[in-house]
Coordinates of C-alpha atoms and ligand atoms in Angstrom, one line a residue:
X1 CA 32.6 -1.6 33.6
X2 CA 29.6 0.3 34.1
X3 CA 26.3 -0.1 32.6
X4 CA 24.4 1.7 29.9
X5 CA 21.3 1.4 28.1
X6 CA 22.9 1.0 25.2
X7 CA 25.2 -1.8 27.1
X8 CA 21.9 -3.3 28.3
X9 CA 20.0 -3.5 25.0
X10 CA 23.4 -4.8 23.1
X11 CA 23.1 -8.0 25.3
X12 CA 19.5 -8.3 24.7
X13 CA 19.9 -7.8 21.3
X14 CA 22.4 -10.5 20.6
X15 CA 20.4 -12.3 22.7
X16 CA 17.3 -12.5 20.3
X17 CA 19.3 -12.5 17.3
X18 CA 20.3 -15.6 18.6
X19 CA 16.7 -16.8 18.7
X20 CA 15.0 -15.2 15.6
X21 CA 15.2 -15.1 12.0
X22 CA 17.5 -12.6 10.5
X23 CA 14.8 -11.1 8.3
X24 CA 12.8 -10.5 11.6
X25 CA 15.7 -9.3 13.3
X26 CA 16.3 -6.6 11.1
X27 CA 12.7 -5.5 11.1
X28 CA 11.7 -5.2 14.4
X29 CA 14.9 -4.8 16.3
X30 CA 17.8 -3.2 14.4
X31 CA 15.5 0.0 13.8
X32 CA 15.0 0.3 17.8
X33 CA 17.4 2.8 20.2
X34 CA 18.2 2.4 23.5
X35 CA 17.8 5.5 24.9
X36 CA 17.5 5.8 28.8
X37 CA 18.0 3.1 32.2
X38 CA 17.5 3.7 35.4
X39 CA 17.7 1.4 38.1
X40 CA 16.2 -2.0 36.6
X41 CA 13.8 0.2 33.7
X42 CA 14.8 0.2 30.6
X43 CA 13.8 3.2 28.0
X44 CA 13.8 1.8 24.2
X45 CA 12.8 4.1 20.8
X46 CA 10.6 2.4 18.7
X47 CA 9.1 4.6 15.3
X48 CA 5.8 3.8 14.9
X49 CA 2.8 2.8 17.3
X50 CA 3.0 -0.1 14.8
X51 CA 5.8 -1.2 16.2
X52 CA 5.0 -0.9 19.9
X53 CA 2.5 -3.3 19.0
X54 CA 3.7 -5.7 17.0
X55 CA 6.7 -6.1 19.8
X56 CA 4.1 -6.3 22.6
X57 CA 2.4 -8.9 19.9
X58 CA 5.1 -11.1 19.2
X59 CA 8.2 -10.4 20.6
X60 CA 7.0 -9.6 24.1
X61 CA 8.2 -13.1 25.4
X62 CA 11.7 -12.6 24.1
X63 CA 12.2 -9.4 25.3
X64 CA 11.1 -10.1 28.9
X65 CA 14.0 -12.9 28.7
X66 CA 16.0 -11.1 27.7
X67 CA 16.0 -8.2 29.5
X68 CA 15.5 -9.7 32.7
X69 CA 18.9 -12.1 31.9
X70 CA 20.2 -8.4 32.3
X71 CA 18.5 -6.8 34.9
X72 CA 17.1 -9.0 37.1
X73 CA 13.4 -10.5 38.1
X74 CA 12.4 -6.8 38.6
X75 CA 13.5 -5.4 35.0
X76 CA 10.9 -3.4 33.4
X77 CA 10.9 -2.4 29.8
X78 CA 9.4 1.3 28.7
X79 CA 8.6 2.6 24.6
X80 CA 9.4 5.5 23.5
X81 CA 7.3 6.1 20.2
X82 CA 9.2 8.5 18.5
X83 CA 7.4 8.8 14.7
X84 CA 8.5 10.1 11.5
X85 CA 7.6 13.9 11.0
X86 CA 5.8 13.1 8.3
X87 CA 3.8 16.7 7.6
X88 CA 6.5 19.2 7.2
X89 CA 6.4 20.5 11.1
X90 CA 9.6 20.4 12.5
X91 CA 8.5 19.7 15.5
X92 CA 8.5 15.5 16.2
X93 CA 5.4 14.0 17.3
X94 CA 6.8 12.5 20.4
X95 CA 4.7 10.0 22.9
X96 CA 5.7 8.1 25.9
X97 CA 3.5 4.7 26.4
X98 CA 4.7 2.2 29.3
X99 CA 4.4 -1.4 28.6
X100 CA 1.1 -2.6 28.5
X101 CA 0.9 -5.0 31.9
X102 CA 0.4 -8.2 30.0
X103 CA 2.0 -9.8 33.4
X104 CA 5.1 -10.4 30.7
X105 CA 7.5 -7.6 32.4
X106 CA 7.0 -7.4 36.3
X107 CA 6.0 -3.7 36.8
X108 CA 3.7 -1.0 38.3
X109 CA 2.6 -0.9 34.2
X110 CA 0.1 1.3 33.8
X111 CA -2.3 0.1 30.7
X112 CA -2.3 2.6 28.7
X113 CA -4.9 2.0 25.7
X114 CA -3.7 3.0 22.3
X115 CA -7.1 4.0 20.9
X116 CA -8.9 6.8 22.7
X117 CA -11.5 6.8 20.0
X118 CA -14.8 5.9 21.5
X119 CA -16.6 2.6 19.5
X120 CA -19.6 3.5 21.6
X121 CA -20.0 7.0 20.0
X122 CA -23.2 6.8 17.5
X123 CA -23.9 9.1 14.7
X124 CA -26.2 11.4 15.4
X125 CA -27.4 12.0 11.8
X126 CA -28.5 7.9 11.7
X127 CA -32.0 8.2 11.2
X128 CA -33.3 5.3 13.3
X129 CA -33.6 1.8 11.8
X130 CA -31.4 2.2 8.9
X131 CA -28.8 -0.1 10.5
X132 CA -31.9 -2.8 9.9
X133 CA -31.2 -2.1 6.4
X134 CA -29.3 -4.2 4.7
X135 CA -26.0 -3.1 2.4
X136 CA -24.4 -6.1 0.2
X137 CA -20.6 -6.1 0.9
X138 CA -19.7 -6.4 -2.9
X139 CA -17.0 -8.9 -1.5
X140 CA -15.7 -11.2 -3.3
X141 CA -14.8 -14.4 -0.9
X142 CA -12.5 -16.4 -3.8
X143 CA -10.5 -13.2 -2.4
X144 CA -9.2 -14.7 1.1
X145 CA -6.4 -14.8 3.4
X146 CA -6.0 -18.2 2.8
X147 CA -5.2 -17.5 -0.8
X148 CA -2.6 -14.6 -0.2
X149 CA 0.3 -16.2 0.1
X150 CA 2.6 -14.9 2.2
X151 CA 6.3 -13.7 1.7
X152 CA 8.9 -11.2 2.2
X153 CA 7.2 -8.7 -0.3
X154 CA 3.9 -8.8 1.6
X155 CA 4.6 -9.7 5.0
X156 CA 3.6 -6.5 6.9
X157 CA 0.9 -5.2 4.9
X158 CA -0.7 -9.0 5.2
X159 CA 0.1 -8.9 9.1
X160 CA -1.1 -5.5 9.2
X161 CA -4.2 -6.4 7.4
X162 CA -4.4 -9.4 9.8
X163 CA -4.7 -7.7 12.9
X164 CA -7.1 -5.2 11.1
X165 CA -9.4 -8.4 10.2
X166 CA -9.3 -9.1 14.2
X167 CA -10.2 -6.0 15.9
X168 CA -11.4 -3.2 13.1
X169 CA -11.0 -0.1 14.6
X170 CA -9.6 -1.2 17.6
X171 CA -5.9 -1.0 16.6
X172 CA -3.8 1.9 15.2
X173 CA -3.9 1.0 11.7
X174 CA -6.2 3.2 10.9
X175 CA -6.6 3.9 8.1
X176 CA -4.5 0.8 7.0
X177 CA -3.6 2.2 3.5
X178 CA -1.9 -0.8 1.1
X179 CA 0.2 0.6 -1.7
X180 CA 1.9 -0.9 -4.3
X181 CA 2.0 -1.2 -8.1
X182 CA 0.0 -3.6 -10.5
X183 CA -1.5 -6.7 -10.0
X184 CA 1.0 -6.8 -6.9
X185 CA -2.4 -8.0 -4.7
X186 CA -4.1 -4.5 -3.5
X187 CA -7.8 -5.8 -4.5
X188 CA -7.3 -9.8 -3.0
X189 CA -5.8 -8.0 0.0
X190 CA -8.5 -5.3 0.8
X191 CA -11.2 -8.1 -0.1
X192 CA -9.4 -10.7 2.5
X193 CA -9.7 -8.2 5.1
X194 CA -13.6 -7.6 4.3
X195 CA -14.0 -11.6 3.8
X196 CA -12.6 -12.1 7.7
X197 CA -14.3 -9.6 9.0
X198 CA -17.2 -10.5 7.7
X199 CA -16.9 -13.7 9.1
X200 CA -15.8 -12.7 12.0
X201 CA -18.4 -10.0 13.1
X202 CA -21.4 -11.1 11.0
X203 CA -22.8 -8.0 12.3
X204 CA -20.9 -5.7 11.2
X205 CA -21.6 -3.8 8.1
X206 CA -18.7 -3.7 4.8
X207 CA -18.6 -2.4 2.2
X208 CA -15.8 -2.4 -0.7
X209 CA -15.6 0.0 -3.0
X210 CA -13.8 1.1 -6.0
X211 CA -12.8 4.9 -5.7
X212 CA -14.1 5.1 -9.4
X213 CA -17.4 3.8 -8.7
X214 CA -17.6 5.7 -5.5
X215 CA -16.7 8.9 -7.3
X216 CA -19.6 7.8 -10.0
X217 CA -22.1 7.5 -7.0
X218 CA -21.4 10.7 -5.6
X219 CA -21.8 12.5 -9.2
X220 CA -25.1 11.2 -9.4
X221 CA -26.3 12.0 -5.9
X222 CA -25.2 15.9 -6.4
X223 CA -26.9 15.5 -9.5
X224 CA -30.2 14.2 -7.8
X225 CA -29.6 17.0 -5.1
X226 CA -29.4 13.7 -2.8
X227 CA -25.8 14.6 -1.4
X228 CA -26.9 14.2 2.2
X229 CA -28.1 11.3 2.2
X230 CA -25.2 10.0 0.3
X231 CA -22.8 11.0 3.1
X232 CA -25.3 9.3 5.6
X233 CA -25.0 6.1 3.5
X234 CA -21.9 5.8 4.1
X235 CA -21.2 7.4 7.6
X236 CA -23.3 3.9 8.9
X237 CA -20.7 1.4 7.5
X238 CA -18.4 -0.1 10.4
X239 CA -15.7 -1.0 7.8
X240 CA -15.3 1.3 4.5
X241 CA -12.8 -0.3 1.8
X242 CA -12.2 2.3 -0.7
X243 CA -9.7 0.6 -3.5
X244 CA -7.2 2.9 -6.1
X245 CA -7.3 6.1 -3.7
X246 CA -5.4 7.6 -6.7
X247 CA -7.8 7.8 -8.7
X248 CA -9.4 10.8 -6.7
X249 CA -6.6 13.0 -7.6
X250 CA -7.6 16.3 -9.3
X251 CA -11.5 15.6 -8.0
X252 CA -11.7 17.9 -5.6
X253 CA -15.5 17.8 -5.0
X254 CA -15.0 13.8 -4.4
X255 CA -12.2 14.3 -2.0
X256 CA -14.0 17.1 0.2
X257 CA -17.5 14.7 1.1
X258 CA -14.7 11.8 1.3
X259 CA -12.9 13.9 4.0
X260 CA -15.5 14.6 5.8
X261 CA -16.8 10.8 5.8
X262 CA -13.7 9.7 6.6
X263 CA -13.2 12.1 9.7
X264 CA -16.7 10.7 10.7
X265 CA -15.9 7.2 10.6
X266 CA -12.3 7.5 12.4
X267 CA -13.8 9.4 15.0
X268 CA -16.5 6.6 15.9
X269 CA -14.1 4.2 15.3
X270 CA -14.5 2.9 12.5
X271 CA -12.1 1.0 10.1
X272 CA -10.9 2.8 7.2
X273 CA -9.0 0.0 4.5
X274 CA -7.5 1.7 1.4
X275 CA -5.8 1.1 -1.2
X276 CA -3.5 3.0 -3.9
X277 CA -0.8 2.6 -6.4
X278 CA 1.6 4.8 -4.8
X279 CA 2.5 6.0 -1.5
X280 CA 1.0 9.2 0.0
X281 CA 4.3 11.0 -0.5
X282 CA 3.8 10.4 -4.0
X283 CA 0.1 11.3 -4.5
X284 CA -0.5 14.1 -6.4
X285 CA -3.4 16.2 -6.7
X286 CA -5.2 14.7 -3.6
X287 CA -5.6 17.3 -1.0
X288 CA -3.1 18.2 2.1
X289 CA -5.4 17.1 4.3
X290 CA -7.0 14.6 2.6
X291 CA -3.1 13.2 2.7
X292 CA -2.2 13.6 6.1
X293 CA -5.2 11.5 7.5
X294 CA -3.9 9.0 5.0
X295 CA -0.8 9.0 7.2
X296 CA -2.5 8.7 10.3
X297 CA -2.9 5.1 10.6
X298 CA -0.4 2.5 8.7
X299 CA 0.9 2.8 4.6
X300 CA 2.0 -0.8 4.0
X301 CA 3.8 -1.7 0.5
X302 CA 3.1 -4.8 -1.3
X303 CA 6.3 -5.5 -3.5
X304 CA 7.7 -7.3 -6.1
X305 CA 7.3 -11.3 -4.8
X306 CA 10.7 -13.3 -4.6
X307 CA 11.0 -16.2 -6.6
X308 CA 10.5 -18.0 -3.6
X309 CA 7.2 -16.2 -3.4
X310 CA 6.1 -16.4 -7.0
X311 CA 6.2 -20.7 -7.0
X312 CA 4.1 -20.5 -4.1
X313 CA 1.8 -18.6 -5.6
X314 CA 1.7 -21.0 -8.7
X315 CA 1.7 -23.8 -6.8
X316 CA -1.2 -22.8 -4.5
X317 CA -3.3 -21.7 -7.8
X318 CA -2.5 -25.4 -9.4
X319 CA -3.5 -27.2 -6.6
X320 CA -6.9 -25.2 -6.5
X321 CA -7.3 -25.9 -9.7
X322 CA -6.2 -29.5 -9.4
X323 CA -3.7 -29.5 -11.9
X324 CA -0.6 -31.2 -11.6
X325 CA 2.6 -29.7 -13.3
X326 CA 6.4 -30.6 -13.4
X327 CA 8.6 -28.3 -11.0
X328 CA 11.1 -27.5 -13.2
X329 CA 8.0 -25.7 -15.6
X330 CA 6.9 -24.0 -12.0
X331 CA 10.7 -22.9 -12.0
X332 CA 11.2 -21.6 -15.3
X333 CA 7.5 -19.3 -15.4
X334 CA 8.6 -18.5 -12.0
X335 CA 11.8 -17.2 -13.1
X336 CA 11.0 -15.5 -16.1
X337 CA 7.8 -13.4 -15.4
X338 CA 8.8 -11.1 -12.0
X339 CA 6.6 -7.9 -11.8
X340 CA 3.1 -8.7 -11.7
X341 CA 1.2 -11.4 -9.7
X342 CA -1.3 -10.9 -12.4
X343 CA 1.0 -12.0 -15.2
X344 CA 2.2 -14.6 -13.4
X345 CA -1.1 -16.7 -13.0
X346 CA -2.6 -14.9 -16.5
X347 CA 0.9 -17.4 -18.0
X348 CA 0.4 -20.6 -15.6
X349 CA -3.9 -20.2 -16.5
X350 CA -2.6 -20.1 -20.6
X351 CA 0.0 -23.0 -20.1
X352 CA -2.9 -25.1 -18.5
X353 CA -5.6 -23.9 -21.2
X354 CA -2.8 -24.8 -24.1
X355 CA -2.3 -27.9 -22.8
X356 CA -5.8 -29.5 -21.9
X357 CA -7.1 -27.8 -25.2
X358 CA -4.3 -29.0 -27.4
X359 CA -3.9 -32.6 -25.7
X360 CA -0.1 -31.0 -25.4
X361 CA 1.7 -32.8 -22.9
X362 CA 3.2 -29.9 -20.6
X363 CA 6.8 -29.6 -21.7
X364 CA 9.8 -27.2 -21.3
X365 CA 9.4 -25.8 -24.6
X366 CA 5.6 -25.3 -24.3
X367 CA 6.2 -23.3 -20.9
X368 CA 9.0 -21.3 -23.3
X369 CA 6.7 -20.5 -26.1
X370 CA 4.0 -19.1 -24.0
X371 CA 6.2 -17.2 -21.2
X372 CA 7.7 -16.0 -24.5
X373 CA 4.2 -14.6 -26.1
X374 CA 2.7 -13.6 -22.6
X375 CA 5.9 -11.4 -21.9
X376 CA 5.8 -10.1 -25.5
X377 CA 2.2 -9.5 -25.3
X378 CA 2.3 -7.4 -22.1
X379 CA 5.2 -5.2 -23.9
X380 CA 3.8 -2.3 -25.0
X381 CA 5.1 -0.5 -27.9
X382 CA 6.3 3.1 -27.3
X383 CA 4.9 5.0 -29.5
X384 CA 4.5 8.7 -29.2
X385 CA 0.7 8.4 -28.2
X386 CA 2.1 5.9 -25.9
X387 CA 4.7 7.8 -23.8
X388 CA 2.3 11.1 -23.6
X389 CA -0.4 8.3 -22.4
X390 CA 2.3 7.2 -19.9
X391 CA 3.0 10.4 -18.9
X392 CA 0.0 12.2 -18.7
X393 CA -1.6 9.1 -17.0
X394 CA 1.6 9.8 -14.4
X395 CA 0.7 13.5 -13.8
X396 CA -2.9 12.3 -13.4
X397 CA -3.7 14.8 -16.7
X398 CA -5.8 14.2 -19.2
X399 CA -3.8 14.2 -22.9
X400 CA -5.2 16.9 -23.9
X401 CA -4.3 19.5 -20.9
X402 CA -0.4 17.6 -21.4
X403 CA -0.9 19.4 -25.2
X404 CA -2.6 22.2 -24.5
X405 CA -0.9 26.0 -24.4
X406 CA -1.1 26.4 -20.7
X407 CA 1.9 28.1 -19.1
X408 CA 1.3 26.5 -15.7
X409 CA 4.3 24.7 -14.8
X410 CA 3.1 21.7 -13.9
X411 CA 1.8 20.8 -17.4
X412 CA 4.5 22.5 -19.4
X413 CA 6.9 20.2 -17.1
X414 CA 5.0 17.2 -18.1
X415 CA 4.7 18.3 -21.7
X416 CA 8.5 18.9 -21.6
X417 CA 8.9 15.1 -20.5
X418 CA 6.6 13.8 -22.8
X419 CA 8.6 15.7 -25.2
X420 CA 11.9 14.3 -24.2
X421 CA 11.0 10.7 -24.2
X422 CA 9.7 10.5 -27.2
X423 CA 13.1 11.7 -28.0
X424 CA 14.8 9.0 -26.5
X425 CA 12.6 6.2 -27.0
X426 CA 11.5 6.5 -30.4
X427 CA 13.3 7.5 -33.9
X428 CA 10.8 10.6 -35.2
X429 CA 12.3 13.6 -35.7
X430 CA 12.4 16.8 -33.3
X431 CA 10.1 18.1 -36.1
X432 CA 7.7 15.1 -35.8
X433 CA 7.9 15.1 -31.9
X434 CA 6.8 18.2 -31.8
X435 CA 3.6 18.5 -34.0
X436 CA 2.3 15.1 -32.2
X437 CA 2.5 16.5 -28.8
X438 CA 0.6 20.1 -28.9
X439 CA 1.5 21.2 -32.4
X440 CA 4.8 22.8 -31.5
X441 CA 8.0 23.3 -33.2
X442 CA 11.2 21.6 -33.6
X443 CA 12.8 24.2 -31.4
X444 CA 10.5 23.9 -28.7
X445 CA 11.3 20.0 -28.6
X446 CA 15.0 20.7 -28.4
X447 CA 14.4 23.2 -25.7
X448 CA 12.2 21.0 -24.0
X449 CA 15.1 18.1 -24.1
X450 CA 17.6 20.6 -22.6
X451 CA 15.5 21.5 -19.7
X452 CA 14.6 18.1 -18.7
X453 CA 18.4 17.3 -19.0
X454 CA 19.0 19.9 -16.8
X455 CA 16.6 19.8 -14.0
X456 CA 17.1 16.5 -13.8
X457 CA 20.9 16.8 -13.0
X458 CA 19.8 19.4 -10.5
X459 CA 16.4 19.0 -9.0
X460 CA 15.9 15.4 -7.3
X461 CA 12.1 16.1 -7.5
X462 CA 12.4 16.2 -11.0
X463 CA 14.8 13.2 -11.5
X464 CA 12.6 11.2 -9.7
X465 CA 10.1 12.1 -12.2
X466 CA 12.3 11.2 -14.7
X467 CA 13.0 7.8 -13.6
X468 CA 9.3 6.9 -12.7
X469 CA 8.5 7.4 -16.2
X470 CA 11.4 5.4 -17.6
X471 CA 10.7 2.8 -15.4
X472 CA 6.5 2.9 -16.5
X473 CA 8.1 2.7 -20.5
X474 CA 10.8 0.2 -20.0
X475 CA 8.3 -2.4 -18.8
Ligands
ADP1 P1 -3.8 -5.1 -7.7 O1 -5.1 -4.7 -7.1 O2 -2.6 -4.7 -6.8 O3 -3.6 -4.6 -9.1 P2 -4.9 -7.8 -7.5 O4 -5.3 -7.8 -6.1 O5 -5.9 -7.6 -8.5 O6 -3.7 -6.7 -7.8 O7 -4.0 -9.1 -7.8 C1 -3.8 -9.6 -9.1 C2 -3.9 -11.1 -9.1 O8 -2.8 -11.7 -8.4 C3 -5.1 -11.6 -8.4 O9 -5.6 -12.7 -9.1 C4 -4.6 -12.0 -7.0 O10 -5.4 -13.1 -6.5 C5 -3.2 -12.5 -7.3 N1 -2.3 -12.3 -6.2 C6 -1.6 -11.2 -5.9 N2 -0.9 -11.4 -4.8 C7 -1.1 -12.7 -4.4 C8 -0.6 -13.5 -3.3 N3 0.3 -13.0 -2.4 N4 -1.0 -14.7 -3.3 C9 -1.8 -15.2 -4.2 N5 -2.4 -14.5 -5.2 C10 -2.0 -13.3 -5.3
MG2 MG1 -6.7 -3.5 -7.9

C-alpha cells in the first residue's frame, strides 16, 4: 500500500474528528486539501490566512499528534494558503508560508511573520504633540464581550473580533469587516472590540464612529475649507471603528478621503473594524477600490441566533437585570421571535415592564399576548409607499430618482421592481400602481411586470434582486 498525502491527512483527519466537535470539524478541517508529501513533510491547502492562524491557534496541538502518529517524531506540517479570487483576476493569489516554529512540529521552520506592515512607521503629516491630545472613544462599555453571547451564528466574527481585541493591527484581519442584517449585534460587537482594547492598551487611541456621522463631519470640514486637517484627525487614531459602511454608497466624495485614510492607517498598521449590513459582494455604489480593501483583511457574518442562542441571550439579559422568569416563558419568546436580537430583548424588556407595572404575575398567556403585539407591531404594512421605500432603500436611491424619468438602467430596473411588487403584494390596480410610482400608465406597469418575470427566470443577478426584496417585504 503506498502512501499519499491524501492517505496521510485521511488518518489525521479521522484522527481529530475523533477528538473535536463536529461543528469544529467541519469548519476548520473539512475545507482543508492535502496536497503534497515528501519524505516526513506534509503540504496541506488552507483558504484564507485566517485559517492558517486559527489552526496554528488552536488546533496546532492536534495536528502535531496527529501527524506525527503518521509520520513519525520528525513529521513536519507545511500551509499552503490558497485564497478566494475574490477581484475578478483570474489569476489566484497564491502564498506558501511554513509552519510558524512554535516548537509544536519538529522542523527547520522558518518563522515567517504574517504582517510585513511596519507598527513603527509614523505619520509624517502628525504635527508634533497632537497625540497629547486627547479624543473621547464614543464607546459605550454596557457594549462588552462579556455580554455577546456566543453561538453558532456568531462564533467567527466574535473569535475574529477576539483576536483583533488582542493584538490590533498585528493579525491579518485587517480590516475585520462584520456583516450581517438588523439588530443581529454589528454595533455591541464593534463597541466590544473598542471596550477591550481600550482596556487593554490604555494608550492607544479609539475611536467609533457611525459612517453617517462621519460622512456629516467630513461635509462640514469641506465646508470650513478644513479638509486637511480632517484627514489628519483621523490618520492619528490606532483603532478606527467605522459602523454601517453601507451607508457611504453613492457618496463618492466620502469614500475618496475615506480611501485614502484607510490606506494610511493599514499601512502603519493600524486596525481598521467595520461594519455593514451586507457583504462587500453585495455593496453597491461603494467604489471598486474602496471594496477590494474591504476584502483585504476578514468579512465575518453575524447570523440568525439558534434557539439555543436566543435563551442565552434572554437569560443573560434577566440575570443582569435581576429578574427571575419561568423557563418555559424563556422558551416560548425564544421560539417565537427568530430574526432580530433587537426584538428579542425589545419583547423580554415589555414582558418584564407589563409585569412589574401591572402587578401581573408572569404567565404563559401574558408572554402570548405581548410576543403576539411585539411581532404584529414590527409587521409592516405593504403599502405602495412602502415597497418603493423598501426598494429604493435596497438600491441605495432616493424615492424620488426610483420615480423619476431617467432611462439609466439601473433606476428603471428598480422602478420596474417596485412596480412589480406592488403588483403582487398589494390589491391596486395596474392603473393605480402606476400613477403612485412616477406617474406612469397602466401599460407601463404591465410591461414592467413582464420584464421583471423575465429576467428573473434568466438573469441570476436579477433574481437575486428579486428575492432580497421579497424577503425585506415578507418580514
Ligand atoms: P446591529 O448593529 O447589527 O443592528 P446591535 O448591535 O444594535 O445590532 O444589537 C441589537 C441588540 O441586540 C443590542 O441590544 C445588543 O446588545 C443585542 N445583541 C445582539 N447580539 C447579541 C449577542 N450575541 N448577545 C447579547 N446581546 C446581543
Ligand atoms: Mg448597528
Amino acid at each position: 500500500m503506498s502512501i499519499t498525502a491524501q492517505s496521510v491527512w485521511n488518518n489525521c483527519l479521522e484522527f481529530i474528528k475523533d477528538n473535536i466537535q463536529p461543528q469544529a470539524y467541519k469548519t476548520w478541517f473539512e475545507p482543508i486539501k492535502a496536497v503534497k508529501l515528501t519524505d516526513t513533510s506534509l503540504s496541506i491547502q488552507v483558504p484564507s490566512k485566517f485559517f492558517y492562524e486559527w489552526l496554528e491557534e488552536h488546533y496546532v496541538k492536534i495536528l502535531k499528534v496527529s501527524l506525527t502518529k503518521e509520520l513519525g517524531e520528525t513529521a513536519k506540517l507545511v500551509y499552503i494558503i490558497k485564497m478566494e479570487n475574490t477581484y475578478g483576476n483570474k489569476q489566484p493569489f497564491t502564498e506558501k508560508i511554513p509552519s510558524a516554529n512554535r516548537g509544536a512540529l519538529k522542523s527547520q521552520d522558518v518563522d515567517v511573520p504574517l504582517n510585513n506592515k511596519s507598527p513603527e512607521l509614523r505619520n509624517p503629516f502628525v504635527i508634533p504633540g497632537i497625540r497629547n491630545v486627547k479624543i473621547e472613544s464614543q464607546l459605550n462599555p454596557n457594549y462588552s464581550f462579556e455580554n455577546f453571547l456566543e453561538g453558532d451564528s456568531n462564533r467567527l466574527a466574535r473569535s475574529a473580533g477576539l483576536a483583533v481585541a488582542n493584538k490590533p493591527g498585528g493579525t491579518s484581519f485587517n480590516p475585520l469587516l462584520i456583516f450581517g442584517g438588523v439588530g443581529l449585534g454589528k454595533t455591541h460587537l464593534a463597541h466590544a472590540i473598542g471596550v477591550d482594547i481600550k482596556d487593554k492598551y490604555p494608550e492607544k487611541t479609539v475611536l467609533y464612529i457611525s459612517a453617517e456621522k462621519f460622512t456629516q463631519q467630513y461635509i462640514d470640514a469641506v465646508k470650513k475649507n478644513n479638509r486637511n486637517d480632517f484627514i489628519h484627525f483621523y490618520q492619528i487614531i490606532d483603532v478606527l471603528i467605522i459602523d454601517d459602511v453601507q451607508f457611504l454608497s453613492g457618496k463618492t466624495g466620502t469614500q475618496d478621503v475615506f480611501f485614502h485614510i484607510f490606506n494610511h492607517l493599514h499601512q502603519n498598521g493600524k486596525q481598521v473594524i467595520l461594519t455593514s449590513d451586507k457583504a462587500p459582494v453585495d455593496m453597491q455604489d461603494i467604489e471598486q477600490r474602496l471594496l477590494s480593501r474591504f476584502k483585504w483583511g476578514l468579512s465575518a457574518e453575524l447570523q440568525n441566533p439558534d434557539f439555543e442562542t436566543r435563551v442565552s441571550i434572554l437569560k443573560n439579559k434577566l440575570y443582569r437585570d435581576g429578574v427571575e422568569m419561568p423557563d418555559d416563558i424563556i422558551d416560548y419568546v425564544a421560539k417565537n421571535i427568530k430574526s432580530n436580537v433587537r426584538e428579542l430583548e425589545g419583547a423580554i424588556i415589555s414582558l418584564i415592564a407589563q409585569s412589574s407595572f401591572n402587578k401581573k404575575e408572569i404567565t404563559i398567556d401574558l408572554a402570548r399576548v405581548i410576543v403576539e403585539k411585539f411581532v404584529k407591531n414590527t409587521k409592516r404594512e405593504v403599502s405602495i409607499d412602502y415597497i418603493q421605500k423598501v426598494v429604493s432603500d435596497y438600491f441605495q436611491m432616493d424615492i424620488d430618482t426610483l420615480q423619476s424619468k431617467t432611462r439609466k438602467r439601473h433606476i428603471v430596473q428598480a422602478r420596474q421592481l417596485a412596480m412589480f411588487f406592488a403588483k403582487k403584494f398589494t390589491k391596486a390596480s395596474l392603473a393605480s400602481i402606476g400613477s403612485q410610482i412616477g406617474k406612469r400608465d397602466h401599460a407601463t406597469v404591465l410591461h414592467a411586470c413582464k420584464t421583471v418575470d423575465n429576467l428573473s427566470s434568466t438573469d441570476k443577478q436579477f433574481r437575486k434582486y428579486v428575492e432580497d426584496i421579497s424577503k425585506k417585504l415578507s418580514v
